[in-house]
Coordinates of C-alpha atoms in Angstrom, one line a residue:
X1 CA 17.1 31.7 76.8
X2 CA 14.2 29.7 78.6
X3 CA 15.2 27.7 81.6
X4 CA 15.3 24.0 81.1
X5 CA 12.5 22.1 82.8
X6 CA 13.3 20.3 86.1
X7 CA 11.4 17.2 85.2
X8 CA 9.1 15.1 87.6
X9 CA 10.0 15.4 91.3
X10 CA 8.5 14.8 94.7
X11 CA 7.0 17.6 96.8
X12 CA 5.9 17.5 100.4
X13 CA 2.5 19.3 100.6
X14 CA 1.7 20.4 104.1
X15 CA -1.7 19.9 105.7
X16 CA -4.3 22.3 104.6
X17 CA -6.8 23.8 107.0
X18 CA -9.8 26.0 106.7
X19 CA -11.7 27.6 109.5
X20 CA -9.5 25.8 112.0
X21 CA -10.4 22.4 110.5
X22 CA -8.1 20.1 108.5
X23 CA -9.5 19.8 105.0
X24 CA -6.5 17.8 103.5
X25 CA -3.8 15.7 105.1
X26 CA -0.1 16.4 104.5
X27 CA 1.1 14.1 101.7
X28 CA 3.7 13.5 99.1
X29 CA 2.7 14.6 95.5
X30 CA 4.6 14.4 92.2
X31 CA 5.0 17.7 90.3
X32 CA 5.6 17.4 86.6
X33 CA 5.4 20.9 85.0
X34 CA 1.9 22.1 85.7
X35 CA 0.6 18.7 86.7
X36 CA 0.2 17.6 90.3
X37 CA -0.1 13.9 90.7
X38 CA -1.2 12.4 94.0
X39 CA 0.9 9.5 95.4
X40 CA -1.3 8.4 98.3
X41 CA 1.8 8.5 100.5
X42 CA 1.8 10.3 103.9
X43 CA 4.2 11.0 106.7
X44 CA 6.7 8.2 107.2
X45 CA 6.2 6.7 103.8
X46 CA 9.1 8.4 102.1
X47 CA 10.5 5.2 100.4
X48 CA 7.0 4.4 99.1
X49 CA 6.8 7.9 97.6
X50 CA 10.1 7.4 95.9
X51 CA 8.8 4.2 94.3
X52 CA 5.7 6.0 93.1
X53 CA 8.0 8.6 91.4
X54 CA 10.2 5.9 89.8
X55 CA 7.1 4.1 88.5
X56 CA 5.7 7.4 87.1
X57 CA 8.9 8.2 85.3
X58 CA 9.2 4.7 83.9
X59 CA 5.6 4.7 82.6
X60 CA 6.0 8.2 81.2
X61 CA 9.2 7.5 79.2
X62 CA 8.9 3.8 78.4
X63 CA 7.3 2.9 75.0
X64 CA 3.8 1.6 75.1
X65 CA 3.8 -2.2 74.3
X66 CA 0.4 -2.8 72.8
X67 CA -1.1 -2.9 69.3
X68 CA -1.7 0.6 67.9
X69 CA -2.1 2.3 64.5
X70 CA 1.1 3.4 62.9
X71 CA -0.1 7.0 62.8
X72 CA 0.1 7.1 66.6
X73 CA 3.5 5.4 67.2
X74 CA 6.6 7.5 67.6
X75 CA 9.6 6.0 65.7
X76 CA 11.7 6.7 68.9
X77 CA 9.5 4.3 70.8
X78 CA 10.1 1.6 68.2
X79 CA 13.8 2.1 68.4
X80 CA 13.7 1.9 72.2
X81 CA 11.8 -1.4 72.1
X82 CA 14.3 -2.9 69.6
X83 CA 17.3 -1.6 71.6
X84 CA 16.0 -3.0 74.9
X85 CA 15.1 -6.4 73.5
X86 CA 18.1 -7.1 71.3
X87 CA 21.2 -5.2 72.5
X88 CA 22.5 -8.1 74.6
X89 CA 22.6 -10.2 71.4
X90 CA 24.6 -7.7 69.3
X91 CA 28.2 -8.6 68.5
X92 CA 29.3 -4.9 68.6
X93 CA 27.1 -3.1 71.2
X94 CA 29.0 0.2 71.1
X95 CA 28.4 0.5 67.3
X96 CA 24.7 -0.3 67.8
X97 CA 24.5 2.5 70.5
X98 CA 25.9 5.0 68.0
X99 CA 23.5 4.0 65.3
X100 CA 20.4 4.0 67.5
X101 CA 21.4 7.4 68.9
X102 CA 21.7 8.8 65.4
X103 CA 18.4 7.3 64.3
X104 CA 16.6 8.6 67.4
X105 CA 17.9 12.1 67.0
X106 CA 16.6 12.4 63.4
X107 CA 13.4 10.2 63.5
X108 CA 12.3 11.1 67.0
X109 CA 9.0 13.0 66.9
X110 CA 8.0 11.3 63.6
X111 CA 5.5 8.4 63.5
X112 CA 5.8 5.1 61.7
X113 CA 3.4 6.5 59.1
X114 CA 6.1 9.1 58.2
X115 CA 8.6 6.3 57.2
X116 CA 8.6 6.2 53.4
X117 CA 11.0 6.6 50.5
X118 CA 11.0 10.4 50.7
X119 CA 11.9 10.5 54.4
X120 CA 14.5 7.7 54.0
X121 CA 16.2 9.7 51.3
X122 CA 16.0 12.8 53.4
X123 CA 17.8 10.9 56.2
X124 CA 20.5 9.7 53.8
X125 CA 21.1 13.3 52.7
X126 CA 21.3 14.4 56.4
X127 CA 23.7 11.5 57.1
X128 CA 26.0 12.6 54.3
X129 CA 27.0 9.1 53.4
X130 CA 25.0 6.5 51.4
X131 CA 27.0 3.6 53.0
X132 CA 26.5 4.9 56.5
X133 CA 22.8 5.8 55.9
X134 CA 22.2 2.3 54.5
X135 CA 23.6 0.7 57.6
X136 CA 21.6 2.9 59.9
X137 CA 18.4 2.3 58.0
X138 CA 19.0 -1.4 58.1
X139 CA 18.7 -1.1 61.9
X140 CA 15.6 1.0 61.5
X141 CA 14.0 -1.7 59.3
X142 CA 15.0 -4.4 61.8
X143 CA 13.5 -2.4 64.6
X144 CA 10.2 -1.9 62.7
X145 CA 10.1 -5.6 61.8
X146 CA 10.7 -6.6 65.5
X147 CA 8.0 -4.2 66.6
X148 CA 5.5 -5.8 64.2
X149 CA 6.4 -9.3 65.1
X150 CA 5.9 -8.5 68.8
X151 CA 2.3 -7.4 67.8
X152 CA 2.7 -3.8 68.8
X153 CA 1.5 -2.2 65.5
X154 CA -0.6 -3.0 62.5
X155 CA -0.1 -1.5 59.1
X156 CA 2.7 -1.8 56.5
X157 CA 5.8 0.3 56.9
X158 CA 8.4 0.3 54.2
X159 CA 12.0 1.4 54.7
X160 CA 13.8 2.4 51.5
X161 CA 17.5 1.8 51.6
X162 CA 20.1 3.7 49.5
X163 CA 21.8 1.6 46.8
X164 CA 24.7 -0.5 47.7
X165 CA 28.2 0.9 47.0
X166 CA 30.5 -0.8 44.5
X167 CA 32.4 -3.8 45.9
X168 CA 36.0 -3.1 46.8
X169 CA 38.3 -4.8 44.3
X170 CA 41.7 -3.9 45.8
X171 CA 43.8 -6.9 46.7
X172 CA 47.5 -7.4 47.2
X173 CA 49.8 -9.2 44.8
X174 CA 52.3 -11.6 46.4
X175 CA 55.1 -9.1 46.0
X176 CA 53.0 -6.4 47.6
X177 CA 52.1 -8.6 50.5
X178 CA 55.8 -9.6 51.0
X179 CA 56.9 -6.0 50.9
X180 CA 54.2 -5.1 53.5
X181 CA 55.3 -7.9 55.9
X182 CA 59.0 -7.1 55.6
X183 CA 58.4 -3.4 56.1
X184 CA 56.6 -4.1 59.4
X185 CA 59.2 -6.6 60.6
X186 CA 62.3 -4.4 59.8
X187 CA 60.9 -1.0 60.7
X188 CA 62.6 0.7 63.7
X189 CA 61.2 3.5 65.7
X190 CA 62.9 6.9 65.1
X191 CA 63.4 9.4 67.9
X192 CA 64.7 13.0 68.0
X193 CA 67.7 13.9 70.2
X194 CA 66.8 16.8 72.4
X195 CA 70.2 17.4 74.2
X196 CA 73.9 17.5 73.4
X197 CA 75.7 18.0 70.2
X198 CA 73.3 15.8 68.2
X199 CA 70.3 17.9 69.3
X200 CA 67.6 17.8 66.7
X201 CA 69.0 14.8 65.0
X202 CA 66.7 11.8 64.3
X203 CA 68.2 8.4 65.2
X204 CA 66.9 4.9 64.9
X205 CA 66.2 2.9 68.1
X206 CA 66.0 -0.8 68.8
X207 CA 62.2 -0.6 69.2
X208 CA 60.2 -2.5 66.6
X209 CA 56.7 -1.0 66.9
X210 CA 55.2 -2.7 63.8
X211 CA 56.0 -6.4 64.4
X212 CA 52.6 -7.1 65.8
X213 CA 51.1 -5.7 62.6
X214 CA 53.3 -8.2 60.7
X215 CA 51.9 -11.1 62.7
X216 CA 48.4 -9.7 62.0
X217 CA 49.1 -9.6 58.3
X218 CA 50.4 -13.1 58.1
X219 CA 47.3 -14.5 59.9
X220 CA 45.0 -12.5 57.7
X221 CA 46.7 -13.5 54.4
X222 CA 46.8 -17.2 55.2
X223 CA 43.3 -17.6 56.6
X224 CA 41.2 -14.7 55.2
X225 CA 39.9 -14.1 58.8
X226 CA 38.2 -10.9 59.8
X227 CA 40.1 -8.4 61.8
X228 CA 38.2 -8.8 65.1
X229 CA 38.8 -12.6 65.2
X230 CA 42.5 -12.1 64.5
X231 CA 42.8 -9.6 67.3
X232 CA 41.1 -11.9 69.8
X233 CA 43.0 -15.1 68.7
X234 CA 44.7 -16.8 71.7
X235 CA 46.6 -20.1 72.2
X236 CA 44.2 -21.2 74.9
X237 CA 40.5 -21.4 75.5
X238 CA 38.9 -18.5 77.3
X239 CA 35.5 -16.7 77.0
X240 CA 35.5 -13.8 74.6
X241 CA 38.5 -15.1 72.7
X242 CA 38.9 -17.0 69.5
X243 CA 41.0 -20.1 70.0
X244 CA 43.9 -21.5 68.0
X245 CA 44.5 -25.1 68.7
X246 CA 48.3 -25.5 68.1
X247 CA 48.2 -29.3 68.5
X248 CA 45.5 -30.0 65.9
X249 CA 46.1 -26.9 63.8
X250 CA 42.5 -25.7 63.9
X251 CA 41.6 -22.0 64.2
X252 CA 38.2 -21.6 66.0
X253 CA 37.4 -18.1 64.8
X254 CA 34.1 -17.6 66.6
X255 CA 35.0 -16.2 70.1
X256 CA 34.0 -18.6 72.9
X257 CA 30.7 -17.7 74.5
X258 CA 29.6 -15.5 71.5
X259 CA 26.6 -16.1 69.3
X260 CA 27.2 -17.0 65.7
X261 CA 26.0 -14.2 63.3
X262 CA 25.8 -13.8 59.5
X263 CA 29.5 -13.1 59.5
X264 CA 30.4 -16.8 59.3
X265 CA 33.3 -17.4 61.6
X266 CA 33.7 -21.1 61.0
X267 CA 36.6 -23.3 62.3
X268 CA 39.3 -23.5 59.7
X269 CA 42.5 -25.7 59.4
X270 CA 45.7 -23.7 59.4
X271 CA 48.1 -23.8 56.5
X272 CA 51.4 -25.5 57.6
X273 CA 53.5 -22.4 57.1
X274 CA 51.3 -20.3 59.3
X275 CA 51.0 -23.0 61.9
X276 CA 54.8 -23.2 62.1
X277 CA 54.9 -19.4 62.8
X278 CA 52.2 -19.6 65.4
X279 CA 53.9 -22.4 67.3
X280 CA 57.2 -20.6 67.2
X281 CA 55.7 -17.3 68.5
X282 CA 54.1 -19.2 71.4
X283 CA 57.2 -21.2 72.2
X284 CA 59.4 -18.1 72.3
X285 CA 56.9 -16.1 74.4
X286 CA 56.3 -13.6 71.6
X287 CA 52.6 -14.3 71.9
X288 CA 51.6 -15.0 75.5
X289 CA 47.9 -14.3 75.8
X290 CA 47.2 -13.3 72.2
X291 CA 48.9 -13.8 68.9
X292 CA 48.7 -10.1 68.1
X293 CA 50.1 -8.2 71.1
X294 CA 51.6 -4.8 71.6
X295 CA 53.9 -4.4 74.6
X296 CA 52.6 -7.6 76.0
X297 CA 49.0 -6.6 75.8
X298 CA 46.2 -7.5 73.3
X299 CA 45.2 -4.9 70.7
X300 CA 41.6 -3.9 70.0
X301 CA 42.5 -2.6 66.5
X302 CA 45.5 -2.4 64.2
X303 CA 44.1 0.4 61.9
X304 CA 46.7 3.0 63.0
X305 CA 49.7 0.7 62.7
X306 CA 48.4 -0.9 59.5
X307 CA 48.0 2.6 57.9
X308 CA 51.6 3.4 58.9
X309 CA 52.8 0.2 57.4
X310 CA 51.0 0.9 54.1
X311 CA 52.5 4.4 54.0
X312 CA 56.1 3.1 54.8
X313 CA 55.8 0.4 52.2
X314 CA 54.7 3.0 49.6
X315 CA 52.0 0.7 48.1
X316 CA 50.1 2.0 45.1
X317 CA 46.8 3.4 46.4
X318 CA 45.5 4.8 43.0
X319 CA 43.6 1.6 42.4
X320 CA 42.1 1.5 45.9
X321 CA 42.9 2.0 49.5
X322 CA 44.6 -0.8 51.5
X323 CA 43.0 -1.6 54.9
X324 CA 43.1 -4.6 57.2
X325 CA 40.0 -5.9 55.4
X326 CA 42.0 -6.0 52.2
X327 CA 43.8 -9.0 53.6
X328 CA 40.5 -11.0 53.4
X329 CA 40.0 -9.8 49.8
X330 CA 43.5 -10.9 49.0
X331 CA 43.1 -14.4 50.5
X332 CA 39.9 -14.9 48.5
X333 CA 41.6 -13.7 45.3
X334 CA 44.6 -16.0 45.8
X335 CA 42.4 -19.0 46.4
X336 CA 40.6 -18.4 43.2
X337 CA 43.8 -17.7 41.2
X338 CA 45.2 -21.1 42.5
X339 CA 42.1 -22.9 41.1
X340 CA 40.7 -24.0 44.5
X341 CA 37.2 -25.5 44.2
X342 CA 34.5 -22.9 45.0
X343 CA 32.8 -24.8 47.8
X344 CA 36.1 -25.5 49.6
X345 CA 37.3 -21.9 49.2
X346 CA 33.9 -20.6 50.5
X347 CA 34.0 -22.8 53.5
X348 CA 37.6 -21.9 54.3
X349 CA 36.9 -18.2 54.1
X350 CA 33.6 -18.4 56.0
X351 CA 31.4 -16.9 53.2
X352 CA 28.7 -18.2 51.0
X353 CA 29.6 -19.8 47.7
X354 CA 27.3 -17.4 45.9
X355 CA 29.2 -14.4 47.3
X356 CA 32.5 -16.0 46.4
X357 CA 31.4 -16.6 42.8
X358 CA 29.9 -13.2 42.3
X359 CA 32.8 -11.2 43.8
X360 CA 35.9 -13.3 43.3
X361 CA 34.9 -15.9 40.7
X362 CA 36.4 -14.1 37.8
X363 CA 39.9 -14.7 39.2
X364 CA 39.5 -18.5 38.8
X365 CA 41.5 -20.0 35.9
X366 CA 38.4 -21.9 34.8
X367 CA 36.1 -18.9 34.8
X368 CA 34.2 -19.0 31.5
X369 CA 37.1 -20.8 29.8
X370 CA 34.7 -23.2 28.0
X371 CA 33.0 -20.3 26.3
X372 CA 36.3 -18.6 25.5
X373 CA 37.8 -21.7 23.9
X374 CA 34.6 -22.4 22.0
X375 CA 34.4 -18.9 20.4
X376 CA 38.1 -19.2 19.3
X377 CA 37.7 -22.6 17.7
X378 CA 37.6 -22.5 13.9
X379 CA 37.0 -26.2 13.3
X380 CA 34.0 -27.1 11.2
X381 CA 31.0 -28.4 13.1
X382 CA 30.5 -32.2 12.9
X383 CA 27.6 -33.4 10.8
X384 CA 24.6 -34.8 12.5
X385 CA 24.9 -38.5 13.0
X386 CA 21.8 -40.7 13.0
X387 CA 21.2 -42.4 16.3
X388 CA 18.7 -44.9 14.8
X389 CA 20.0 -47.5 12.4
X390 CA 17.4 -49.4 10.3
X391 CA 17.4 -53.1 11.1
X392 CA 17.5 -54.0 7.4
X393 CA 20.7 -52.0 6.9
X394 CA 22.3 -53.6 10.0
X395 CA 21.4 -57.1 8.7
X396 CA 22.9 -56.4 5.3
X397 CA 26.1 -55.3 6.9
X398 CA 26.3 -58.5 8.9
X399 CA 25.7 -60.6 5.7

């Protein structure tokens, strides 16, 4: 197996003499493979030589930021420019890191001219998931658009995305939601006895490990808020947290100090039942720093606990899996079933009215009812009535 290259490094080259005469001063040089690069640094200029090495490495591995033809631009350079310029604005930086790393590992070595429908489909096949490949390629498209807007390339590059998956239609009935909440609230942790006469016996303890999931579910059902905003919800204002104003009953879902994104996290008034719960949890010290806490500490995710609750409640999963995001689908469905106006429901959920109509509109009691009533009406159509009455006829009637 060939030895891995050392990479660029500094080397002190001693003075060279010929015939007793110095022909070259001792100096620092940079060795990069077979290349020897002069630094112009001599004895006593060690720090200056280090700066030269750092500058050389930066220039070597940093993408070139000037307009070039797409046939000469490596896709990895485009991804690096996008990553350096936009990472700080991303809501979930760790997820971006994963996607950029995946994209760079596959597209690195290919030029922008290689980006087309065929190569995008090849990436989707390598990724193994149309949904995951679509999300990755959306980042690639954003990176290419950013590169073009900055004026670093000319020429059209088209990223072809896999088709969108079918929308998830699983939502909870009110009886299913009640069963899930009570399962979380009543569940007790079971432990196995390891000593004594009851060794090997499983006994219930007083620990209630799923009550924080019950609180999460209630907030999700009553507000339709996304999981991240529920997890960060706090009874006081603090950077990085979404704020629940228990006095005015307003839930400010966008975390303080974070930039608004396409995921509309608009402020929303809290339903009275939920507000009563939140005030009680805060008053009793159940929720001290966050409304969803586990052992007195905030939780980053409830996926594991939520999956356990779904399993213990024995919900029907044949019609679709039940995840924390199902609570948002459920809230939207319940609003439509109750006949809430579309624009009010969309504002409450923090989604566009178009999305609400297309995905959940069929649950509304008024959905296409005019057409349904018309097609079932057997009454004879009314005869056409003249809208213009001759003046002579009108005069005769008066006489």
